[in-house]
PDB file of C-alpha atoms in Angstrom:
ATOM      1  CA  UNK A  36       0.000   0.000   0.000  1.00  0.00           C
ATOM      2  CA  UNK A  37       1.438   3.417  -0.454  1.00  0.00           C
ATOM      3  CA  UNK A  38       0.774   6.381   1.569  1.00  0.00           C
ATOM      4  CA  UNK A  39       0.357  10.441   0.763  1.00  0.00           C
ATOM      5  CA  UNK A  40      -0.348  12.275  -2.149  1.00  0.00           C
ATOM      6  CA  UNK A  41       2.773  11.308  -4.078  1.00  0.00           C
ATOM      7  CA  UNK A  42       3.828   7.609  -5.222  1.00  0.00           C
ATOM      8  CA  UNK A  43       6.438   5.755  -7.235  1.00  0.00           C
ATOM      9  CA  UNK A  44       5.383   4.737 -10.799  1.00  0.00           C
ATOM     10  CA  UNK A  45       6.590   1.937 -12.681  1.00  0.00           C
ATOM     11  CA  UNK A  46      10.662   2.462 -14.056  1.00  0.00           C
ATOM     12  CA  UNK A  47      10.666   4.426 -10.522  1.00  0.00           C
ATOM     13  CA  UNK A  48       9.030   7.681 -11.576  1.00  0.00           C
ATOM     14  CA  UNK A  49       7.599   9.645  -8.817  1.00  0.00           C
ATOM     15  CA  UNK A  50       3.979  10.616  -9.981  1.00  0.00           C
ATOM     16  CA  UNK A  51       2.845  14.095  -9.853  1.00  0.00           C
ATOM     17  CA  UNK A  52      -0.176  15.416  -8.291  1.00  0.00           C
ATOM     18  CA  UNK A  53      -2.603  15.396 -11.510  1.00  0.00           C
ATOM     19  CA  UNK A  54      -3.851  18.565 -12.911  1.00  0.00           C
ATOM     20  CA  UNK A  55      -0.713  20.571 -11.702  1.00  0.00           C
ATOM     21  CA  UNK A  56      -0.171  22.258 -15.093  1.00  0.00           C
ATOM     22  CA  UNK A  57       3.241  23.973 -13.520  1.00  0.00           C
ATOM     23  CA  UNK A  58       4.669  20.681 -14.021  1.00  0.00           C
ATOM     24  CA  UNK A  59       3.794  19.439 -17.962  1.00  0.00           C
ATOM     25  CA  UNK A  60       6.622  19.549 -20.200  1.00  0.00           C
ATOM     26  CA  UNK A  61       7.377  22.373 -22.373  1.00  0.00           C
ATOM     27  CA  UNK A  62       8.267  22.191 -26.098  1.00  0.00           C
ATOM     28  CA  UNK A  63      11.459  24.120 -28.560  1.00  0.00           C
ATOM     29  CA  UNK A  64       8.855  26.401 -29.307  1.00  0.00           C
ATOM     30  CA  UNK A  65       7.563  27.227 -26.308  1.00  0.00           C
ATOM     31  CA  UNK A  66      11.190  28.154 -25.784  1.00  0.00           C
ATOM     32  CA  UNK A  67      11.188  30.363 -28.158  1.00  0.00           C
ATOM     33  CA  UNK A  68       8.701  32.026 -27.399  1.00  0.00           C
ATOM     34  CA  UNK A  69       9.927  33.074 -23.915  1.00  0.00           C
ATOM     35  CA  UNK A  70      13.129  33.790 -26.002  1.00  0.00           C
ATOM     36  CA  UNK A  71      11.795  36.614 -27.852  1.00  0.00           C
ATOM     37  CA  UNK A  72      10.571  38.286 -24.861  1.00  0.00           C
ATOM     38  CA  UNK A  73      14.013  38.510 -23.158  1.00  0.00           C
ATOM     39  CA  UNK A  74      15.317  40.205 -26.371  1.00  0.00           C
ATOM     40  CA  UNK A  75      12.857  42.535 -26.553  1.00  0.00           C
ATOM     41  CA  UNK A  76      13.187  43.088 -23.032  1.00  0.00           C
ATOM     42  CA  UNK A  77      16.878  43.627 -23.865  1.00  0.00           C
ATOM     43  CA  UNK A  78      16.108  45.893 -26.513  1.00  0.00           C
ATOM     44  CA  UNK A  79      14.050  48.173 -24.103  1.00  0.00           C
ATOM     45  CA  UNK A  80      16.463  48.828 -21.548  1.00  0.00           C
ATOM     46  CA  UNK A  81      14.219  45.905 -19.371  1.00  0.00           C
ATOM     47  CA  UNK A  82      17.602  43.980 -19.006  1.00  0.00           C
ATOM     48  CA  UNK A  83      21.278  44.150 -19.525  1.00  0.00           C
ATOM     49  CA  UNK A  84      22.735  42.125 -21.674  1.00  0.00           C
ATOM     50  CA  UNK A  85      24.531  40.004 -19.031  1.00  0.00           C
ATOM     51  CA  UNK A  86      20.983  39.355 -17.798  1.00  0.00           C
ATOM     52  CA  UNK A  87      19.421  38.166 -20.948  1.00  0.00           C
ATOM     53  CA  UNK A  88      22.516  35.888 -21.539  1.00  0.00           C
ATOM     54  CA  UNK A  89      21.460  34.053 -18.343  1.00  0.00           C
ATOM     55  CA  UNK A  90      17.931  33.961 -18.829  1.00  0.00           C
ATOM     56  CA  UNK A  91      18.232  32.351 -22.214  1.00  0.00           C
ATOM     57  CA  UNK A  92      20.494  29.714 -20.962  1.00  0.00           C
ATOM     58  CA  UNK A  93      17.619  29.054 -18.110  1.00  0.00           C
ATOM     59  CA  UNK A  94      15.338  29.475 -21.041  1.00  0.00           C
ATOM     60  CA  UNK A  95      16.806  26.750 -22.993  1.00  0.00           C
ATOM     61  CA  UNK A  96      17.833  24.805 -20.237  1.00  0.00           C
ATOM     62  CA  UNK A  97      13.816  24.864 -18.883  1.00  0.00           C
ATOM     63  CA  UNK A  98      11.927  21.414 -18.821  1.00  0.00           C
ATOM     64  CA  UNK A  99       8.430  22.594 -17.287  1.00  0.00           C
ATOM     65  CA  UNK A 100       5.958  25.476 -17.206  1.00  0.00           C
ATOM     66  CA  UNK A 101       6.665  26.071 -13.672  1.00  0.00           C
ATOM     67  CA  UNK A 102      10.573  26.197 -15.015  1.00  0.00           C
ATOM     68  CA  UNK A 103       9.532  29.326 -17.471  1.00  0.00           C
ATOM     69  CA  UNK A 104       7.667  31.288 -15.057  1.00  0.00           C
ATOM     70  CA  UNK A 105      10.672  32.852 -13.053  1.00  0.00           C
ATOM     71  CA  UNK A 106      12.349  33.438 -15.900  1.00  0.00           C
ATOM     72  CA  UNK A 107       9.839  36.822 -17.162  1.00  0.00           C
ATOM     73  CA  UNK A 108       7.892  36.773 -13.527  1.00  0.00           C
ATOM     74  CA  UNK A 109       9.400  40.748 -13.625  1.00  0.00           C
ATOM     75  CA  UNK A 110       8.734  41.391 -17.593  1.00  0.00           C
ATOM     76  CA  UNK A 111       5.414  42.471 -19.822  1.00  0.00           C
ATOM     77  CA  UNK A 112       5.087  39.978 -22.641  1.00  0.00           C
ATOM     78  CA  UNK A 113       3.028  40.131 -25.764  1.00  0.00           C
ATOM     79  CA  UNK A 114      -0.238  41.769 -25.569  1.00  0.00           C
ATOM     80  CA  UNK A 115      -0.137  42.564 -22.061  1.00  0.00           C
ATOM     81  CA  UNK A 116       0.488  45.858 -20.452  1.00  0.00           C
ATOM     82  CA  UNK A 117       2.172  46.057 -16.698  1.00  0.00           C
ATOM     83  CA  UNK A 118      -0.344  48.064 -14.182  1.00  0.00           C
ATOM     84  CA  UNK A 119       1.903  51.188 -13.908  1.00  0.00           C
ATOM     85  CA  UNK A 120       4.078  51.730 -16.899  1.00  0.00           C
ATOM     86  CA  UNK A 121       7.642  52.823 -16.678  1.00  0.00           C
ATOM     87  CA  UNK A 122       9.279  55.019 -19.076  1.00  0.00           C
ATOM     88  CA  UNK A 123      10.887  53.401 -21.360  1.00  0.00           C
ATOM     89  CA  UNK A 124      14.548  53.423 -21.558  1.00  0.00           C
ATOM     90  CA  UNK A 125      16.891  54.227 -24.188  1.00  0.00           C
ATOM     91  CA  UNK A 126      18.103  51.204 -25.788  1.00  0.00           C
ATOM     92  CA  UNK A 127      21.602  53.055 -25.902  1.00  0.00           C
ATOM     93  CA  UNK A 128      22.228  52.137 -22.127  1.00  0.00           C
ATOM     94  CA  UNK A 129      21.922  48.653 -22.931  1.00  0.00           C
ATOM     95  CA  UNK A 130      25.904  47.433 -23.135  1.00  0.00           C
ATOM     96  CA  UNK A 131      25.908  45.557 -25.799  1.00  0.00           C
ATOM     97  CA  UNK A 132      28.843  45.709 -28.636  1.00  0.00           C
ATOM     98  CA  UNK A 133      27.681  47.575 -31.434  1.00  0.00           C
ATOM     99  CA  UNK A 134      29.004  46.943 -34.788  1.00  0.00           C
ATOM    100  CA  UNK A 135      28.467  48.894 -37.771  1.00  0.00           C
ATOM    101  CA  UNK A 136      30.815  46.903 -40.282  1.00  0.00           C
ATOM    102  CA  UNK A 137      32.268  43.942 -41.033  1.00  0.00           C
ATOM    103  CA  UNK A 138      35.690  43.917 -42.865  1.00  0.00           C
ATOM    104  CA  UNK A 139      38.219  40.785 -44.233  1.00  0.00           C
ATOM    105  CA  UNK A 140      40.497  40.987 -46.861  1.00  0.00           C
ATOM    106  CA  UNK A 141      42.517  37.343 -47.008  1.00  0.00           C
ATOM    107  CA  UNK A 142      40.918  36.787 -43.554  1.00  0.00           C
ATOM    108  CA  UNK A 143      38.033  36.002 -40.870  1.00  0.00           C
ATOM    109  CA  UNK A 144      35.116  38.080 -39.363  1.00  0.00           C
ATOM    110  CA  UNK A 145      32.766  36.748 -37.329  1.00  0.00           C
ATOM    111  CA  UNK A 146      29.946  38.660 -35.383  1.00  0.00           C
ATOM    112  CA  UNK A 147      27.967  36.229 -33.425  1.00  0.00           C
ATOM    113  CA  UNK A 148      26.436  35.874 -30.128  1.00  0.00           C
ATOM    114  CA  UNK A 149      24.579  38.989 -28.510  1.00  0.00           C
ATOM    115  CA  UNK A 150      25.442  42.073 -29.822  1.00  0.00           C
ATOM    116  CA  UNK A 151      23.498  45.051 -30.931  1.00  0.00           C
ATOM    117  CA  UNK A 152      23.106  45.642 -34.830  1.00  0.00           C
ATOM    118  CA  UNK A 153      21.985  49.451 -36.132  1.00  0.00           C
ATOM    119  CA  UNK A 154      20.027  50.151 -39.220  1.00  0.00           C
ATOM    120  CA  UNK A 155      22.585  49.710 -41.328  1.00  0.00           C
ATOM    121  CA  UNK A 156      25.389  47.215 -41.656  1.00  0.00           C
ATOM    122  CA  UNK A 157      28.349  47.264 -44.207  1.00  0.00           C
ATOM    123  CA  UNK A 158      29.978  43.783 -44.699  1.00  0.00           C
ATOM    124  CA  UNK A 159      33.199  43.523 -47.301  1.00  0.00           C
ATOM    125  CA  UNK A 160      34.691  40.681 -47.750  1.00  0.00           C
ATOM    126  CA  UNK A 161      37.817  39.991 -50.385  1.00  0.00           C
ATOM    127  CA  UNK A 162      39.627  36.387 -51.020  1.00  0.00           C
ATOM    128  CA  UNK A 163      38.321  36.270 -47.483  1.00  0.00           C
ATOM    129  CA  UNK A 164      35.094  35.018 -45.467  1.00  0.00           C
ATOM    130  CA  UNK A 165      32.715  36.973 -43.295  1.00  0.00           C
ATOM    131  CA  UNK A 166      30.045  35.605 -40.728  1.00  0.00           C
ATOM    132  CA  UNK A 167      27.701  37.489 -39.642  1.00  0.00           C
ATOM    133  CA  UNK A 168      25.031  35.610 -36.647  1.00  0.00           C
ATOM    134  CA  UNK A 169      22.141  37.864 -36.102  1.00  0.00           C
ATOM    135  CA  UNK A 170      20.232  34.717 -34.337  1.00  0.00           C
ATOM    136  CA  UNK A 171      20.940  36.332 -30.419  1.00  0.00           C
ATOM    137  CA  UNK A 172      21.015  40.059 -31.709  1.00  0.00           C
ATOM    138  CA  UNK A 173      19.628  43.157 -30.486  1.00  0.00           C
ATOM    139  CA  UNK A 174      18.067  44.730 -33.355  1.00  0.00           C
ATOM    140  CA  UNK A 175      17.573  48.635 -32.870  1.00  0.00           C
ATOM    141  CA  UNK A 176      15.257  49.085 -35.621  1.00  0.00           C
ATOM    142  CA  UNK A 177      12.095  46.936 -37.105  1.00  0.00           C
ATOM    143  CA  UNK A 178      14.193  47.068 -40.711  1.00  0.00           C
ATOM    144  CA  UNK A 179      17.782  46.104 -40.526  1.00  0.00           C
ATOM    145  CA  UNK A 180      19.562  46.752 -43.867  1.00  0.00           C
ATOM    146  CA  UNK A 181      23.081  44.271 -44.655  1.00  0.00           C
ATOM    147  CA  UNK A 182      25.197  45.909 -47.277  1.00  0.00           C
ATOM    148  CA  UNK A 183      27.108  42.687 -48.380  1.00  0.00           C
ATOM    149  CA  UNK A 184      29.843  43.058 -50.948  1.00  0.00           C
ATOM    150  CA  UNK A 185      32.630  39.641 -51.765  1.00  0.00           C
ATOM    151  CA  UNK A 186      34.596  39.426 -54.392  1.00  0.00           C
ATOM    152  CA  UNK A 187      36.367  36.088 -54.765  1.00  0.00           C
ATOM    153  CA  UNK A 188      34.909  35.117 -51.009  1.00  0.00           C
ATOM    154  CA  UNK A 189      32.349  34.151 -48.688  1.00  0.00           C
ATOM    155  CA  UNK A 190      29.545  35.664 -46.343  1.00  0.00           C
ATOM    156  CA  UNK A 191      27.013  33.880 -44.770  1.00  0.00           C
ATOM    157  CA  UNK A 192      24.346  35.297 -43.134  1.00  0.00           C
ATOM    158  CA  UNK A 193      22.679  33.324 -40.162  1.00  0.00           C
ATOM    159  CA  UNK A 194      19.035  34.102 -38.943  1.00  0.00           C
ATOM    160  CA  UNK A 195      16.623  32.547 -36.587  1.00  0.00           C
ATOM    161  CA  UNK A 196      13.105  31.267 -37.438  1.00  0.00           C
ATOM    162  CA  UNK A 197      11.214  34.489 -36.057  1.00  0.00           C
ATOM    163  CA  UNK A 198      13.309  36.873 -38.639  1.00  0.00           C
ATOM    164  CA  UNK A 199      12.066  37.987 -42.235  1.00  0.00           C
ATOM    165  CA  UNK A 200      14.555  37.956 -44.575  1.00  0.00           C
ATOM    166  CA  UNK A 201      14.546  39.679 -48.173  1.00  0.00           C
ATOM    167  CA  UNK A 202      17.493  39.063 -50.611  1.00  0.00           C
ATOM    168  CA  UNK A 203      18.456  41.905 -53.226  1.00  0.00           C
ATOM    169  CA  UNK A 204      21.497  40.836 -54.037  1.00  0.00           C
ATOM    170  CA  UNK A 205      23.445  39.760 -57.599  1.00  0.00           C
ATOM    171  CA  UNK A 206      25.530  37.285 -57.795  1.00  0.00           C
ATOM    172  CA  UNK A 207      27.924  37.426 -60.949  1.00  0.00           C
ATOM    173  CA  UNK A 208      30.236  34.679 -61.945  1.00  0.00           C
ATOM    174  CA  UNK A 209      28.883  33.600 -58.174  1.00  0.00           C
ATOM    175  CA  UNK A 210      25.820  33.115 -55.588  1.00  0.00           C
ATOM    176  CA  UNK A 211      23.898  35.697 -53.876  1.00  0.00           C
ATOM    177  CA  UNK A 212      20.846  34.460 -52.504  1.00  0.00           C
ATOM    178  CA  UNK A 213      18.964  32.781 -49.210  1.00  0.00           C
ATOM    179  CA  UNK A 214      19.865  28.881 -48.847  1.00  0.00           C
ATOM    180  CA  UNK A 215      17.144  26.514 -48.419  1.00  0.00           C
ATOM    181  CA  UNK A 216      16.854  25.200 -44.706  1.00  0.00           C
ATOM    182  CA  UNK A 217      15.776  22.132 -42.484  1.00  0.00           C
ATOM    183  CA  UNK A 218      14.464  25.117 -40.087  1.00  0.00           C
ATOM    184  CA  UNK A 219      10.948  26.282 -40.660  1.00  0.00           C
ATOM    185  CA  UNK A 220      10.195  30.115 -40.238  1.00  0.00           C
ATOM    186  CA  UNK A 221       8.081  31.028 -37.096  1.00  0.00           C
ATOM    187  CA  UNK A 222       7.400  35.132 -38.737  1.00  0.00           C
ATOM    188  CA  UNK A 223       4.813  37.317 -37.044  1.00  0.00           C
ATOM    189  CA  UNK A 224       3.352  40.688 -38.189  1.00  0.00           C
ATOM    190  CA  UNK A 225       6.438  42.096 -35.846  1.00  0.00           C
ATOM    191  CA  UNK A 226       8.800  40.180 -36.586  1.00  0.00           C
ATOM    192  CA  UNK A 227      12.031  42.208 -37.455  1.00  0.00           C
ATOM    193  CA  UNK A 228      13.086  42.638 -40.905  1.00  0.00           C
ATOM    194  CA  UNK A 229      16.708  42.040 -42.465  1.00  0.00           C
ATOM    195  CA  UNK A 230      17.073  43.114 -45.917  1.00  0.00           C
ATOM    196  CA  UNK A 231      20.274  41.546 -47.648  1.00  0.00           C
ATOM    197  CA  UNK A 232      21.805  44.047 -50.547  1.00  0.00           C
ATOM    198  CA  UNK A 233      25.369  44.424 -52.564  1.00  0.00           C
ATOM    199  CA  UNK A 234      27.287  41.802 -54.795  1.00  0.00           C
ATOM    200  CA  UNK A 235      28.732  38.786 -55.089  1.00  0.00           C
ATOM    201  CA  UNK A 236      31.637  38.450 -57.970  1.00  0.00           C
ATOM    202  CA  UNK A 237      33.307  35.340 -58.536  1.00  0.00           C
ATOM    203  CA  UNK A 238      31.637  34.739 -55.117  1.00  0.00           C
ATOM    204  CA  UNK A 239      28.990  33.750 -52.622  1.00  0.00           C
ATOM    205  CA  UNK A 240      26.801  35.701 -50.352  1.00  0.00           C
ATOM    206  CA  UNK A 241      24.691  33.536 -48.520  1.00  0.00           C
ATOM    207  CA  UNK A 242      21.387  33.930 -46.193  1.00  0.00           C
ATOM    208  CA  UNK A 243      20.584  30.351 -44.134  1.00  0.00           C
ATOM    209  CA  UNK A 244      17.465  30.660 -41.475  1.00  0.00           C
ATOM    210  CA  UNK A 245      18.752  28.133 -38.179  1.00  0.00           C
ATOM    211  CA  UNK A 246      18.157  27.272 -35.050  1.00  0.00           C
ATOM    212  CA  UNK A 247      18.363  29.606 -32.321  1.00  0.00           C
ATOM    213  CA  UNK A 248      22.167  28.157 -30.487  1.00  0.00           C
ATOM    214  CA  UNK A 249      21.247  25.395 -27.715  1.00  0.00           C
ATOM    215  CA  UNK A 250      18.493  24.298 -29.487  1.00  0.00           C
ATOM    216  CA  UNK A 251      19.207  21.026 -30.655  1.00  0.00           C
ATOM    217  CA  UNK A 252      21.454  20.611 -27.408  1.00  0.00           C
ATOM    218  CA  UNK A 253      18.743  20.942 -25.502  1.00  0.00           C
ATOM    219  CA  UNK A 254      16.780  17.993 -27.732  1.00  0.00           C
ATOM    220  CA  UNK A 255      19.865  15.692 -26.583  1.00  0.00           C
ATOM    221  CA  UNK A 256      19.394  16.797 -22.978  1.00  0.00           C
ATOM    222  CA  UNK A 257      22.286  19.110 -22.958  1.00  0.00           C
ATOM    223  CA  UNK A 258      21.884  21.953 -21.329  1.00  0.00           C
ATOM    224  CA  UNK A 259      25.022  24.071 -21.833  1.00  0.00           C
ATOM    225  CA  UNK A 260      24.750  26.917 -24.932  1.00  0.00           C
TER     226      UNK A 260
END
């Protein structure tokens, strides 16, 4: 006979008091989801960036509801309004790196990680490669425009599901266009837009949509980004 409200299950699992919703599993995209609101807390001054780094790793790291919850208990989300508003502040305070450009001639750049992207971005790139990750940035405007220029080299350009992308590009004696992908896009009427210009001669600019990083970590049980 077993006593209380809790009792092992067969392999040894402890069952859970039923109805306790705090306790169902949680899926990638509810992830996600909790995801976006730390960046756009980020981008409002909510959060430093310091902050939002370990948030998303408890983000992605989260197995339950009730795992989620402290995680925004002290942010607005999506279609809710906080009883007393507070100003909103500049996303200028937030100390992020900022970078305007991306430069390689015979070498490697690489922007990745968290970092905060303005308006406009200039990418050059000759006999060299460039990277540019905008999966964890902090975009300061709804339109972010990528002027992408190789000649006899490489960029790729890395987005996560919830981004719009539109390629403008020419490619001449090369490739300048958005790579099919295994990832499905996730867009919303607000989700932020990155518009891919310039030219590709004798070379390849390149636009792939992936997985936000930890992602498929997290699938395996891992729960380091």
């Amino acid at each position: 006979m077993v006593g209380g409200t809790e009792s092992q299950g067969q392999g040894g699992l402890q069952r859970r008091p039923v109805g306790d919703a705090s306790m169902m599993r949680i899926s990638d995209e509810d992830r996600h989801k909790v995801a976006e609101v730390l960046r756009r807390a980020a981008g409002d001054g909510r959060i430093d960036l310091d902050e939002l780094d370990e948030r998303l790793e408890a983000a992605y790291a989260a197995k339950t509801y009730g795992d989620l919850v402290p995680i925004t208990a002290d942010l607005p989300v999506a279609g809710q309004q906080p009883q007393h508003v507070v100003p909103r502040v500049d996303a200028t305070v937030v100390p992020a790196a900022t970078h305007a450009s991306s430069f390689s001639i015979m070498g490697d750049c690489t922007r990745k990680g968290i970092w905060e992207v303005p308006a406009k971005h200039n990418a050059f790139s000759m006999m060299g490669s460039i990277t540019i990750d905008l999966r964890e940035a902090v975009f300061t405007s709804q339109e972010t425009v990528i002027e992408a220029v190789a000649i006899m080299a490489g960029i790729d350009i890395n987005v996560n599901p919830q981004t719009r992308v539109i390629v403008e590009g020419v490619g001449i004696m090369g490739d300048f266009s958005e790579s099919r992908s295994k990832v499905a896009p996730d867009l919303r009427p607000d989700s932020p837009i990155v518009r891919v210009k310039g030219l590709a001669l004798m070379a390849g600019v390149g636009v792939k949509r992936k997985d936000l990083p930890g992602t498929h970590k997290n699938r395996l049980g891992i729960t380091n980004r």
